[in-house]
Amino acid sequence: MRHAALTRTEVVAGWVLRVIAIAVLFFLIAPILAILPLSVNDSQFLTYPLRGFTMRWYEAVFSSEKWRIALKNSFLIGIPATLIATVLGTLAAIGLQLADFRGKAVLTALLLSPLIVPIVIVAVGLYFFFAPLGLTQTYTGLILAHAALGAPFVLVTVGAALASFDRTLARAGASLGAAPLVVFRKIMLPLVRPGVLSGALFAFATSLDEVVIVLLLGAPHQRTIPREMFSSLRDNFNPTITAVATILTVLAVFLLLAVEWLRLRNERARRKLDAAPVQE
Amino acid sequence: MSSASVEVAPRQTVRTGAEAARLRRDLRRAGRRRQLAAIALVLPLFLFLMFSFLVPIADMLRRSVVDPDLAAAWPNAAVVLRAWDRSSPPDEAMFAALGRDIRASAEARTIAGPARRLNYALSDGRSLVMNTGRALRKLQGEPASWRDTLMSEDPAWGKQKTWIALAHAAGPLTDFYLLTAVDLERDAADRITSRPPDQSLYLTVLQRTALMSVSVTLLCLLLGYPLAYYVANAPARSANLLMILVLLPLWTSLLVRSAAWIVLLQDQGLVNDLLRASGLTDGPVRLIYNRIGVLIAMVHVQLPFMVLPIIASMKAVPPAYMRAAVSLGAHPAIAFFRVYMPQTFPGVAAGTLLVFIMSLGYYVTPALVGGANDQMLAYFIAYYTTSSANWGLAAALGVLLLVATAILYALYARLTNLGQIRLG
């Protein structure tokens, strides 16, 4: 019915909008895709058109001591940082949801501030603060810093999962005689699990892509993948880096799809819960 | 509350005052227990962030006003300098305290600290201190006049400006670094004045940082609004895919995206090939390692942060409003601008602030795709921390950046419900 009322100008405006939007979307996606084919291009030069197919840039990555150490360091720092961020962030998100207390708004803003404070400030602050404690140029220091950056993501995702959590469920459990810990484990945790998992993925991705803190705090033997890419981009830009970029992009797609899948599952579960009383 | 009243009600229909009071007390107690449990759960993260985030930043801020270098090496001079009124000419006692301290620190090899500190304030402060130190080490016994000795080493010791700089470096607090960060200094009469142009740098950097952030934000808004409209109003089937396409750049490593732009924008890159093939240009256009490259790459990085909040606000606009406006006779364009757009302002405001805040602190992208004249505030903070070890100045520039960020963040927090940021 609305279609009939569309004037010529509206149709034109609709098309103009569509063209602009798709052009912007192209601007967002195309550069990321453009670098991928170069990773199998049989040429020293990072230019199109492609010459021929080769796997030698990938071989160069996997046989290189430099990239192997970088990969190891990325995980050696990323996994413990993610664990700390996830545990502390989940507990805090539950705490913030549990009750109101004085200064809660300010506290929440403080806990989320690592998302906003410029990373250079964090890095410089830690550089000064960790030095007398002997924590610069150590894995511990880098792990602590990355955990601090990741924790707010967990706080946000678990908070979002809890915001839709129906507290009567916990009360029902308690009134049926379940101890608080049992209520937490059997009722609350399964419902917030998608939030916890996507928060953990965000925290891990944050650590995996962080370069400024590693740049300032890391020792030479603690170079991570982004740190190694940073110096490659500045000093000797060669096709090996396109192979690393491709691997990282594939990883990013996987992480993104995992988080989207968790979100959809969470939404579906929520809809089912909301719909349940109506069906009865 | 419900379980308590169920217990009480059947026994007695009329509730006495005492029972109501007991009920209230129980309720309060339960509420307090919940509060304590809540605080106990939040505490670990809070303490962790205190140690690995909040205290380090506070400590950095402290360094912008604390000035320990001179007082550590020249303790006696520091005492007389602090007592000095800064307008009368320095007397012999002050010269003596300074001369003895310089000699002692030259012998103890602690003279580098004050030398470096005075070099920040005086154009040849380092050589002044180091040369004087070398000369005084050779001095036998006490000279008749420390004033004449020092002045004969270097007439700069007789200048009021030198002593003002010494007094400001004597600690424990100083406004020197904060003033320097905005291209100000103290003159011979201890008044705050602008630095000479050849020593002014930071206002230019601040201006550049603000200008780049504004440009990036406006470009993101210009590009992001139509895209957000398209995604928010897409049919359910394609909406999810579109959403994933908007989120993919967010998940892709910043370094990968920088590499992509370097490849695309180089002289032999795809963009230059296309420009030449289309006949727009003859030779390669310089698109990277300059302002254009930084703008393109930064807009690419920030665009999703603009688009996502706008999509959220657009999805909340009831379609009936537009239909009502049109059915009441408004031209669709008027209905769009006067009915639809104002309802998306919360998302626009959130996205704009978010992008602006994040742009202010940018380091990696300008460092990789910018030239020497495209570096922003963050670059200088990192530079003064690691390369030149002028920590006070690094901290003072950090204060500027952090204050700007904090003000905008407070605004942002008021405009949006922080817990509702959509991350994925």
XYZ file of C-alpha atoms in Angstrom:
704
model
C 0.000 0.000 0.000
C 2.833 2.385 0.865
C 4.475 1.545 -2.413
C 1.610 3.027 -4.319
C 2.086 6.287 -2.458
C 5.770 6.528 -3.291
C 6.507 9.496 -5.465
C 9.189 9.614 -8.103
C 11.458 11.679 -5.842
C 11.097 9.131 -3.065
C 12.108 6.341 -5.385
C 15.125 8.333 -6.559
C 16.024 9.260 -2.982
C 15.769 5.606 -1.996
C 18.155 4.593 -4.772
C 20.613 7.361 -4.005
C 20.650 6.290 -0.371
C 21.187 2.665 -1.337
C 24.088 3.531 -3.637
C 25.746 5.697 -0.983
C 25.272 3.063 1.715
C 26.694 0.281 -0.445
C 29.626 2.482 -1.451
C 30.391 3.149 2.235
C 30.080 -0.550 3.010
C 32.495 -1.215 0.145
C 34.912 1.301 1.675
C 34.685 -0.628 4.967
C 35.187 -4.113 3.602
C 37.176 -3.849 0.363
C 40.533 -2.790 1.860
C 40.523 -5.816 4.147
C 39.764 -8.134 1.238
C 42.267 -6.426 -1.064
C 45.277 -7.505 0.963
C 44.345 -11.221 1.026
C 45.158 -12.198 -2.612
C 48.593 -10.600 -2.343
C 49.547 -13.281 0.185
C 49.605 -15.914 -2.571
C 51.019 -13.605 -5.236
C 54.291 -14.788 -6.755
C 55.977 -11.399 -6.718
C 58.160 -9.378 -4.416
C 56.027 -6.343 -5.127
C 52.839 -5.602 -3.259
C 50.934 -4.576 -6.367
C 48.150 -5.717 -8.619
C 47.696 -7.410 -11.077
C 48.710 -10.717 -9.523
C 51.552 -12.630 -11.184
C 51.136 -16.269 -10.206
C 50.232 -18.508 -7.300
C 52.688 -19.277 -4.519
C 52.635 -20.424 -0.922
C 56.121 -19.188 -0.188
C 55.022 -16.216 1.927
C 53.131 -18.575 4.208
C 56.141 -20.876 4.317
C 58.265 -17.861 5.192
C 55.949 -17.037 8.106
C 55.837 -20.537 9.518
C 59.542 -21.199 9.144
C 60.520 -17.862 10.643
C 61.815 -17.835 14.182
C 60.633 -14.238 14.548
C 56.970 -14.961 13.779
C 56.968 -18.190 15.786
C 58.153 -16.342 18.879
C 55.624 -13.592 18.213
C 52.808 -16.140 17.976
C 53.934 -17.835 21.178
C 54.142 -14.489 22.993
C 50.701 -13.429 21.789
C 49.156 -16.525 23.339
C 51.398 -16.524 26.399
C 50.076 -13.047 27.195
C 46.579 -13.268 25.705
C 45.328 -16.408 27.428
C 46.186 -15.532 31.062
C 45.002 -11.951 30.464
C 41.696 -13.274 29.141
C 41.267 -15.597 32.124
C 41.864 -12.809 34.644
C 39.602 -10.399 32.786
C 36.825 -12.960 32.455
C 36.773 -14.096 36.081
C 37.016 -10.613 37.601
C 34.685 -9.057 35.019
C 31.995 -11.698 35.469
C 32.022 -11.418 39.267
C 31.839 -7.638 39.087
C 29.010 -7.683 36.535
C 26.991 -9.956 38.823
C 27.777 -7.694 41.777
C 26.667 -4.577 39.923
C 23.424 -6.295 38.985
C 22.747 -7.656 42.474
C 22.025 -4.489 44.417
C 22.139 -0.734 44.410
C 24.672 0.957 46.610
C 26.027 4.427 46.968
C 28.450 5.481 44.262
C 27.464 2.628 41.960
C 27.210 4.871 38.894
C 30.651 6.368 39.485
C 32.111 2.931 40.191
C 30.631 1.558 36.960
C 32.074 4.459 34.991
C 35.492 3.833 36.580
C 35.365 0.114 35.832
C 34.475 0.839 32.202
C 37.021 3.632 31.773
C 39.737 1.383 30.254
C 37.501 1.311 27.167
C 37.819 5.060 26.752
C 41.121 6.211 28.254
C 43.656 6.625 25.427
C 45.890 3.603 25.312
C 49.006 5.773 25.275
C 48.069 7.156 28.692
C 47.611 3.651 30.075
C 50.934 2.558 28.608
C 52.846 5.576 29.923
C 51.201 5.302 33.348
C 52.161 1.635 33.584
C 55.655 2.372 32.290
C 56.306 4.715 35.228
C 54.396 2.667 37.793
C 55.718 -0.784 36.908
C 59.381 0.216 36.570
C 60.197 0.479 40.304
C 58.192 -2.715 40.926
C 60.310 -4.611 38.412
C 57.263 -5.358 36.270
C 58.339 -3.680 33.038
C 59.780 -6.069 30.458
C 58.064 -8.994 32.174
C 55.228 -11.238 31.022
C 53.436 -10.548 34.303
C 53.340 -6.816 33.584
C 52.014 -7.297 30.062
C 49.411 -9.819 31.230
C 48.165 -7.478 33.975
C 47.934 -4.577 31.534
C 46.079 -6.579 28.907
C 43.717 -8.008 31.521
C 42.851 -4.457 32.620
C 42.003 -3.563 29.024
C 39.903 -6.695 28.530
C 37.903 -6.678 31.781
C 35.459 -3.904 30.753
C 34.404 -5.932 27.707
C 33.446 -8.819 29.991
C 31.666 -6.393 32.301
C 29.593 -5.053 29.413
C 28.694 -8.370 27.792
C 27.857 -10.152 31.058
C 25.984 -7.044 32.210
C 23.916 -7.154 29.030
C 23.166 -10.848 29.537
C 22.150 -10.173 33.147
C 20.017 -7.156 32.282
C 17.577 -9.501 30.630
C 17.923 -12.096 33.381
C 14.618 -12.562 35.153
C 15.339 -12.340 38.864
C 12.157 -14.217 39.768
C 13.908 -17.313 38.415
C 16.572 -17.004 41.100
C 13.914 -16.300 43.693
C 11.923 -19.322 42.562
C 15.011 -21.458 42.918
C 15.695 -20.081 46.380
C 12.101 -20.583 47.528
C 12.348 -24.219 46.400
C 15.220 -24.613 48.842
C 18.317 -24.136 46.689
C 21.337 -22.634 48.400
C 22.581 -19.329 46.889
C 25.596 -21.039 45.324
C 23.379 -23.682 43.750
C 21.079 -20.980 42.398
C 24.115 -19.261 40.936
C 25.509 -22.398 39.359
C 22.300 -23.985 38.115
C 20.191 -20.985 37.157
C 22.262 -17.865 36.722
C 25.438 -19.213 35.158
C 23.812 -21.128 32.285
C 21.865 -18.015 31.359
C 24.831 -15.653 31.415
C 27.263 -18.128 29.856
C 26.940 -16.662 26.328
C 27.728 -13.236 27.773
C 30.754 -14.589 29.623
C 32.029 -16.359 26.515
C 31.626 -13.396 24.192
C 33.232 -11.151 26.813
C 36.173 -13.556 26.941
C 36.445 -13.501 23.142
C 36.456 -9.681 23.169
C 39.119 -9.635 25.859
C 41.244 -12.106 23.920
C 40.853 -10.196 20.659
C 41.814 -6.980 22.460
C 45.001 -8.528 23.791
C 45.762 -10.121 20.421
C 45.615 -6.738 18.677
C 47.261 -4.566 21.311
C 50.515 -2.926 20.309
C 51.112 0.314 22.228
C 51.557 -1.318 25.644
C 53.822 -3.997 24.226
C 55.759 -1.259 22.452
C 56.415 0.603 25.707
C 56.518 -2.177 28.303
C 57.704 -5.230 26.402
C 61.264 -6.504 26.294
C 62.835 -7.285 22.888
C 62.108 -10.991 23.345
C 58.473 -10.245 24.197
C 57.382 -9.030 20.770
C 53.849 -10.127 19.966
C 52.315 -10.485 16.502
C 51.020 -6.893 16.334
C 54.351 -5.610 17.649
C 56.207 -7.565 14.975
C 53.782 -6.273 12.323
C 54.284 -2.726 13.561
C 58.013 -2.866 12.956
C 57.585 -4.723 9.656
C 55.231 -2.011 8.411
C 57.698 0.677 9.386
C 60.983 -0.879 8.380
C 60.767 -3.651 5.807
C 57.375 -4.069 4.268
C 57.402 -7.325 2.280
C 54.779 -9.856 1.162
C 55.321 -12.004 4.275
C 53.204 -9.515 6.145
C 50.264 -10.133 3.786
C 50.359 -13.792 4.787
C 50.271 -12.834 8.472
C 47.459 -10.372 7.721
C 45.460 -13.091 5.991
C 45.862 -15.475 8.916
C 44.773 -12.745 11.352
C 41.795 -11.813 9.191
C 40.592 -15.413 9.044
C 40.959 -15.552 12.812
C 38.966 -12.305 13.130
C 36.150 -13.750 11.009
C 36.028 -16.818 13.253
C 35.942 -14.737 16.434
C 33.233 -12.479 15.000
C 31.080 -15.408 13.877
C 31.488 -17.055 17.290
C 30.308 -13.914 19.071
C 27.391 -13.438 16.648
C 26.399 -17.072 17.119
C 26.471 -16.652 20.917
C 24.388 -13.505 20.645
C 21.766 -15.141 18.442
C 21.578 -18.145 20.749
C 21.160 -15.857 23.724
C 18.404 -13.909 21.985
C 16.584 -17.076 21.029
C 16.800 -18.424 24.582
C 15.499 -15.128 25.889
C 12.587 -15.132 23.484
C 11.738 -18.686 24.512
C 11.752 -17.692 28.182
C 9.618 -14.637 27.489
C 7.177 -16.688 25.492
C 6.918 -19.530 28.016
C 4.123 -18.192 30.297
C 1.955 -17.403 27.273
C 2.186 -20.934 25.982
C 1.091 -22.459 29.271
C 9.339 -9.416 50.912
C 6.670 -11.742 49.578
C 7.928 -14.817 51.426
C 8.009 -12.957 54.761
C 4.473 -11.652 54.484
C 3.189 -15.092 53.517
C 4.616 -16.456 56.746
C 3.087 -13.790 58.924
C -0.274 -13.163 57.371
C -2.184 -16.403 58.141
C -1.435 -16.291 61.846
C -2.692 -12.828 62.426
C -4.730 -10.697 60.114
C -4.172 -7.457 61.981
C -0.489 -6.623 61.995
C 0.733 -4.957 65.154
C 3.131 -2.072 65.033
C 5.883 -4.205 66.559
C 5.550 -6.838 63.877
C 5.602 -4.307 61.081
C 8.771 -2.869 62.576
C 10.344 -6.323 62.730
C 9.396 -6.925 59.121
C 10.923 -3.643 58.087
C 14.071 -4.475 60.005
C 14.354 -7.917 58.386
C 13.860 -6.370 54.998
C 16.510 -3.786 55.651
C 18.872 -6.455 56.864
C 18.300 -8.577 53.749
C 18.854 -5.505 51.598
C 22.087 -4.733 53.388
C 23.270 -8.320 52.969
C 22.659 -8.042 49.230
C 24.560 -4.776 49.151
C 27.503 -6.340 50.947
C 27.473 -9.332 48.614
C 27.336 -6.967 45.625
C 30.273 -4.945 46.886
C 32.235 -8.112 47.662
C 31.742 -9.282 44.072
C 32.761 -5.962 42.516
C 35.743 -5.491 44.835
C 38.205 -7.900 43.148
C 37.915 -6.163 39.774
C 38.044 -2.764 41.416
C 41.217 -3.617 43.326
C 42.743 -5.158 40.224
C 42.039 -2.055 38.149
C 43.326 0.117 40.986
C 46.676 -1.619 40.708
C 46.950 -2.082 36.967
C 45.112 0.971 35.694
C 43.852 3.710 38.031
C 46.843 4.186 40.337
C 49.366 4.076 37.461
C 47.412 6.803 35.668
C 47.107 8.891 38.833
C 50.836 8.397 39.374
C 51.506 9.619 35.851
C 49.376 12.721 36.468
C 51.389 13.406 39.623
C 54.565 13.525 37.579
C 53.247 16.498 35.625
C 53.518 18.702 38.735
C 56.227 16.991 40.776
C 59.782 18.114 40.159
C 62.371 16.029 42.040
C 65.505 16.144 39.830
C 67.096 19.376 41.004
C 66.288 18.983 44.679
C 67.708 15.453 44.692
C 71.119 16.525 43.404
C 71.296 20.024 44.895
C 69.507 19.803 48.295
C 71.014 22.980 49.832
C 70.392 25.105 46.763
C 66.815 23.811 46.658
C 66.217 25.060 50.204
C 67.463 28.604 49.539
C 65.712 28.740 46.165
C 62.395 27.875 47.764
C 62.871 30.629 50.338
C 63.756 33.217 47.661
C 61.111 35.824 46.750
C 61.968 35.565 43.037
C 62.049 39.332 42.493
C 65.108 40.556 44.414
C 68.488 39.705 42.859
C 70.056 36.534 44.305
C 72.483 37.246 47.135
C 75.901 35.787 47.903
C 74.427 33.106 50.217
C 72.317 31.765 47.368
C 75.299 31.724 45.008
C 77.320 29.918 47.675
C 74.681 27.232 48.246
C 74.348 26.683 44.520
C 78.103 26.675 43.873
C 78.822 24.170 46.634
C 75.988 21.913 45.453
C 77.153 22.046 41.839
C 80.679 21.113 42.903
C 79.470 18.299 45.163
C 77.143 16.878 42.500
C 79.887 17.060 39.864
C 82.103 15.032 42.172
C 79.341 12.580 43.051
C 78.332 12.289 39.358
C 74.716 13.222 40.078
C 74.894 16.429 38.053
C 73.161 14.986 34.979
C 69.703 15.193 36.642
C 69.607 18.954 37.236
C 71.448 19.534 33.942
C 68.722 17.743 32.021
C 65.993 19.462 34.019
C 67.408 22.969 33.365
C 67.821 22.158 29.700
C 64.009 21.862 29.465
C 63.645 25.419 30.772
C 66.736 27.179 29.331
C 67.892 26.759 25.764
C 71.469 25.850 26.742
C 70.800 24.730 30.305
C 72.633 21.434 29.985
C 75.939 22.887 28.805
C 75.653 25.679 31.364
C 75.408 23.194 34.234
C 77.845 20.602 32.895
C 80.557 23.159 32.017
C 80.202 24.889 35.353
C 80.358 21.527 37.122
C 83.552 20.578 35.297
C 85.141 23.922 36.185
C 84.116 23.823 39.848
C 85.561 20.341 40.324
C 88.987 21.811 39.666
C 88.415 24.602 42.158
C 90.534 24.360 45.308
C 88.870 25.331 48.590
C 86.258 28.019 49.068
C 86.421 30.985 46.663
C 86.228 34.499 48.060
C 82.996 35.115 46.207
C 80.857 32.304 44.800
C 78.992 34.919 42.855
C 82.070 36.112 40.973
C 83.277 32.537 40.440
C 80.028 31.392 38.897
C 79.581 34.547 36.815
C 83.088 34.237 35.449
C 82.335 30.649 34.431
C 79.217 31.757 32.599
C 77.506 35.151 32.702
C 74.163 33.308 32.449
C 74.388 32.711 36.221
C 73.887 36.424 36.706
C 70.626 36.542 34.795
C 67.340 36.748 36.635
C 65.809 34.349 34.110
C 68.280 31.612 35.047
C 67.402 31.976 38.719
C 63.671 31.980 38.013
C 64.142 28.718 36.112
C 66.219 27.338 39.015
C 63.563 28.378 41.518
C 60.822 26.705 39.503
C 62.833 23.522 39.270
C 63.591 23.488 43.011
C 60.402 21.535 43.694
C 58.670 19.878 45.226
C 55.893 21.106 42.911
C 56.083 22.939 39.608
C 53.785 24.329 36.970
C 56.615 24.261 34.443
C 55.574 21.135 32.529
C 51.900 22.053 32.364
C 52.808 25.545 31.099
C 55.227 24.087 28.553
C 52.500 21.758 27.301
C 50.523 24.817 26.209
C 53.581 26.771 25.000
C 53.820 29.077 28.028
C 56.769 29.900 30.256
C 57.776 32.234 33.060
C 59.819 35.309 32.159
C 62.493 37.063 34.213
C 59.791 38.774 36.267
C 58.117 35.431 37.019
C 55.106 36.323 34.844
C 53.478 33.718 32.612
C 54.133 34.552 28.945
C 54.101 32.814 25.588
C 57.182 30.927 24.551
C 59.188 32.312 21.659
C 57.924 30.853 18.360
C 61.046 28.745 17.791
C 60.360 26.926 21.055
C 56.590 26.640 20.570
C 55.379 23.283 19.418
C 52.594 21.920 21.526
C 49.778 24.316 20.655
C 50.352 23.313 17.043
C 50.175 19.653 18.032
C 47.029 20.256 20.095
C 45.429 22.131 17.220
C 46.398 19.401 14.803
C 45.035 16.703 17.109
C 41.745 18.559 17.545
C 41.458 19.342 13.829
C 42.153 15.746 12.779
C 39.677 14.416 15.346
C 36.976 16.828 14.198
C 37.605 15.948 10.542
C 37.529 12.213 11.226
C 34.351 12.571 13.280
C 32.542 14.647 10.652
C 33.576 12.311 7.832
C 32.421 9.326 9.872
C 29.074 10.993 10.504
C 28.673 11.900 6.849
C 29.461 8.354 5.689
C 27.987 6.560 8.666
C 24.484 8.024 8.764
C 23.327 6.726 5.357
C 24.950 3.354 6.018
C 23.271 3.116 9.424
C 19.911 3.993 7.845
C 20.392 1.307 5.212
C 21.334 -1.365 7.773
C 18.652 -0.381 10.298
C 15.896 -0.521 7.682
C 17.102 -3.594 5.806
C 14.759 -6.584 5.679
C 15.394 -9.066 8.493
C 16.981 -11.583 6.122
C 19.835 -9.360 4.994
C 20.063 -7.303 8.207
C 22.198 -9.916 9.962
C 24.662 -10.174 7.101
C 24.907 -6.390 6.837
C 25.539 -6.203 10.564
C 28.365 -8.738 10.252
C 29.904 -6.688 7.436
C 29.856 -3.586 9.641
C 31.390 -5.517 12.541
C 34.096 -7.306 10.540
C 36.448 -4.283 10.336
C 36.128 -3.889 14.120
C 37.415 -7.410 14.605
C 40.146 -7.138 12.022
C 43.498 -6.213 13.492
C 44.382 -2.549 13.354
C 47.762 -3.537 11.927
C 46.108 -5.534 9.139
C 43.970 -2.550 8.219
C 46.978 -0.235 8.252
C 48.864 -2.687 6.042
C 45.891 -2.811 3.668
C 45.818 0.962 3.303
C 49.562 1.164 2.766
C 49.233 -1.419 -0.036
C 46.220 0.294 -1.604
C 47.379 3.893 -1.363
C 51.056 3.538 -2.337
C 52.282 5.115 -5.564
C 51.939 1.796 -7.428
C 48.818 0.857 -5.479
C 45.349 -0.019 -6.670
C 43.865 3.401 -5.951
C 46.542 5.208 -7.936
C 46.158 2.662 -10.779
C 42.445 3.385 -10.867
C 43.004 7.141 -10.803
C 45.385 6.870 -13.740
C 43.193 4.442 -15.680
C 40.207 6.745 -15.289
C 42.275 9.614 -16.656
C 41.841 11.729 -13.549
C 45.581 11.988 -13.031
C 48.725 11.441 -15.043
C 51.296 10.533 -12.454
C 50.882 8.941 -9.037
C 49.155 11.057 -6.401
C 50.749 11.010 -2.977
C 48.081 9.344 -0.835
C 50.076 7.792 1.987
C 52.539 9.011 4.608
C 50.666 12.297 4.628
C 47.477 13.848 6.020
C 45.242 12.236 3.384
C 46.463 8.766 4.282
C 45.896 9.348 7.997
C 42.379 10.669 7.379
C 41.393 7.744 5.150
C 42.797 5.107 7.507
C 41.388 6.732 10.652
C 37.912 7.138 9.157
C 38.058 3.475 8.190
C 38.965 2.487 11.738
C 36.370 4.695 13.433
C 33.410 4.282 11.100
C 31.915 1.219 12.861
C 31.967 3.108 16.181
C 29.826 5.786 14.545
C 27.499 3.419 12.710
C 26.643 1.046 15.573
C 25.068 3.532 18.035
C 23.168 5.217 15.192
C 21.756 1.874 14.060
C 20.631 1.201 17.637
C 18.831 4.542 17.861
C 17.271 4.106 14.399
C 15.903 0.707 15.308
C 14.121 2.308 18.258
C 12.230 4.802 16.061
C 8.645 3.600 15.658
C 7.854 3.499 11.908
C 4.340 4.699 12.681
C 5.627 8.202 13.404
C 6.929 8.682 9.863
C 3.753 7.234 8.414
C 1.657 9.525 10.594
C 3.652 12.575 9.488
C 3.324 11.655 5.820
C -0.367 10.838 6.088
C -0.917 14.216 7.718
C 0.463 15.785 4.569
C 4.154 16.314 5.299
C 6.476 15.954 2.350
C 8.555 12.775 2.892
C 11.745 14.821 2.955
C 10.290 17.143 5.583
C 9.001 14.180 7.546
C 12.471 12.639 7.418
C 14.266 15.753 8.604
C 11.702 16.853 11.199
C 10.309 13.587 12.495
C 12.812 10.813 11.849
C 16.169 12.529 12.247
C 15.563 14.165 15.648
C 14.696 10.774 17.060
C 18.086 9.425 16.015
C 20.010 12.229 17.734
C 20.871 10.192 20.846
C 22.661 7.660 18.647
C 24.294 10.413 16.587
C 25.483 12.178 19.731
C 26.835 8.949 21.237
C 28.611 7.950 18.029
C 30.032 11.417 17.471
C 31.394 11.659 21.013
C 32.766 8.132 20.953
C 34.589 8.656 17.656
C 35.903 12.052 18.734
C 37.194 10.731 22.076
C 38.898 7.760 20.452
C 40.422 9.897 17.688
C 42.007 12.266 20.210
C 44.173 9.486 21.613
C 45.228 7.874 18.343
C 48.757 6.604 18.089
C 49.176 3.551 15.865
C 47.457 4.702 12.668
C 49.186 8.104 12.345
C 52.488 6.470 13.288
C 52.160 3.981 10.428
C 50.455 5.921 7.625
C 51.292 9.518 8.537
C 54.311 11.694 7.901
C 56.357 13.694 10.370
C 53.819 16.516 10.362
C 50.787 14.303 10.934
C 51.687 12.974 14.370
C 49.139 13.608 17.064
C 49.322 14.266 20.791
C 49.638 10.575 21.663
C 52.809 10.293 19.596
C 54.520 13.050 21.574
C 53.475 11.515 24.883
C 55.061 8.213 23.867
C 58.094 10.029 22.441
C 58.816 11.984 25.630
C 58.387 8.844 27.691
C 60.729 6.534 25.839
C 62.976 8.449 23.446
C 63.833 11.643 25.278
C 62.891 10.656 28.850
C 61.323 14.054 29.551
C 58.810 12.409 31.849
C 57.389 15.593 33.286
C 56.447 16.857 29.850
C 55.068 13.453 28.814
C 52.902 13.523 31.941
C 51.765 17.111 31.327
C 50.728 16.308 27.749
C 49.029 13.225 29.177
C 47.081 15.458 31.561
C 45.790 17.519 28.628
C 44.709 14.430 26.742
C 43.169 12.800 29.788
C 41.257 15.905 30.879
C 39.778 16.321 27.393
C 38.875 12.640 27.343
C 37.360 12.692 30.828
C 35.115 15.675 30.079
C 33.855 14.082 26.867
C 33.459 10.699 28.556
C 31.309 12.257 31.284
C 29.134 13.766 28.554
C 29.002 10.449 26.762
C 28.072 8.604 29.954
C 25.181 11.003 30.523
C 23.920 10.626 26.972
C 24.079 6.868 26.785
C 23.425 4.124 29.187
C 26.969 2.809 29.456
C 25.926 -0.754 30.089
C 24.071 -0.797 26.808
C 27.027 -0.342 24.449
C 26.677 -2.945 21.791
C 29.973 -4.603 21.151
C 29.138 -7.448 18.884
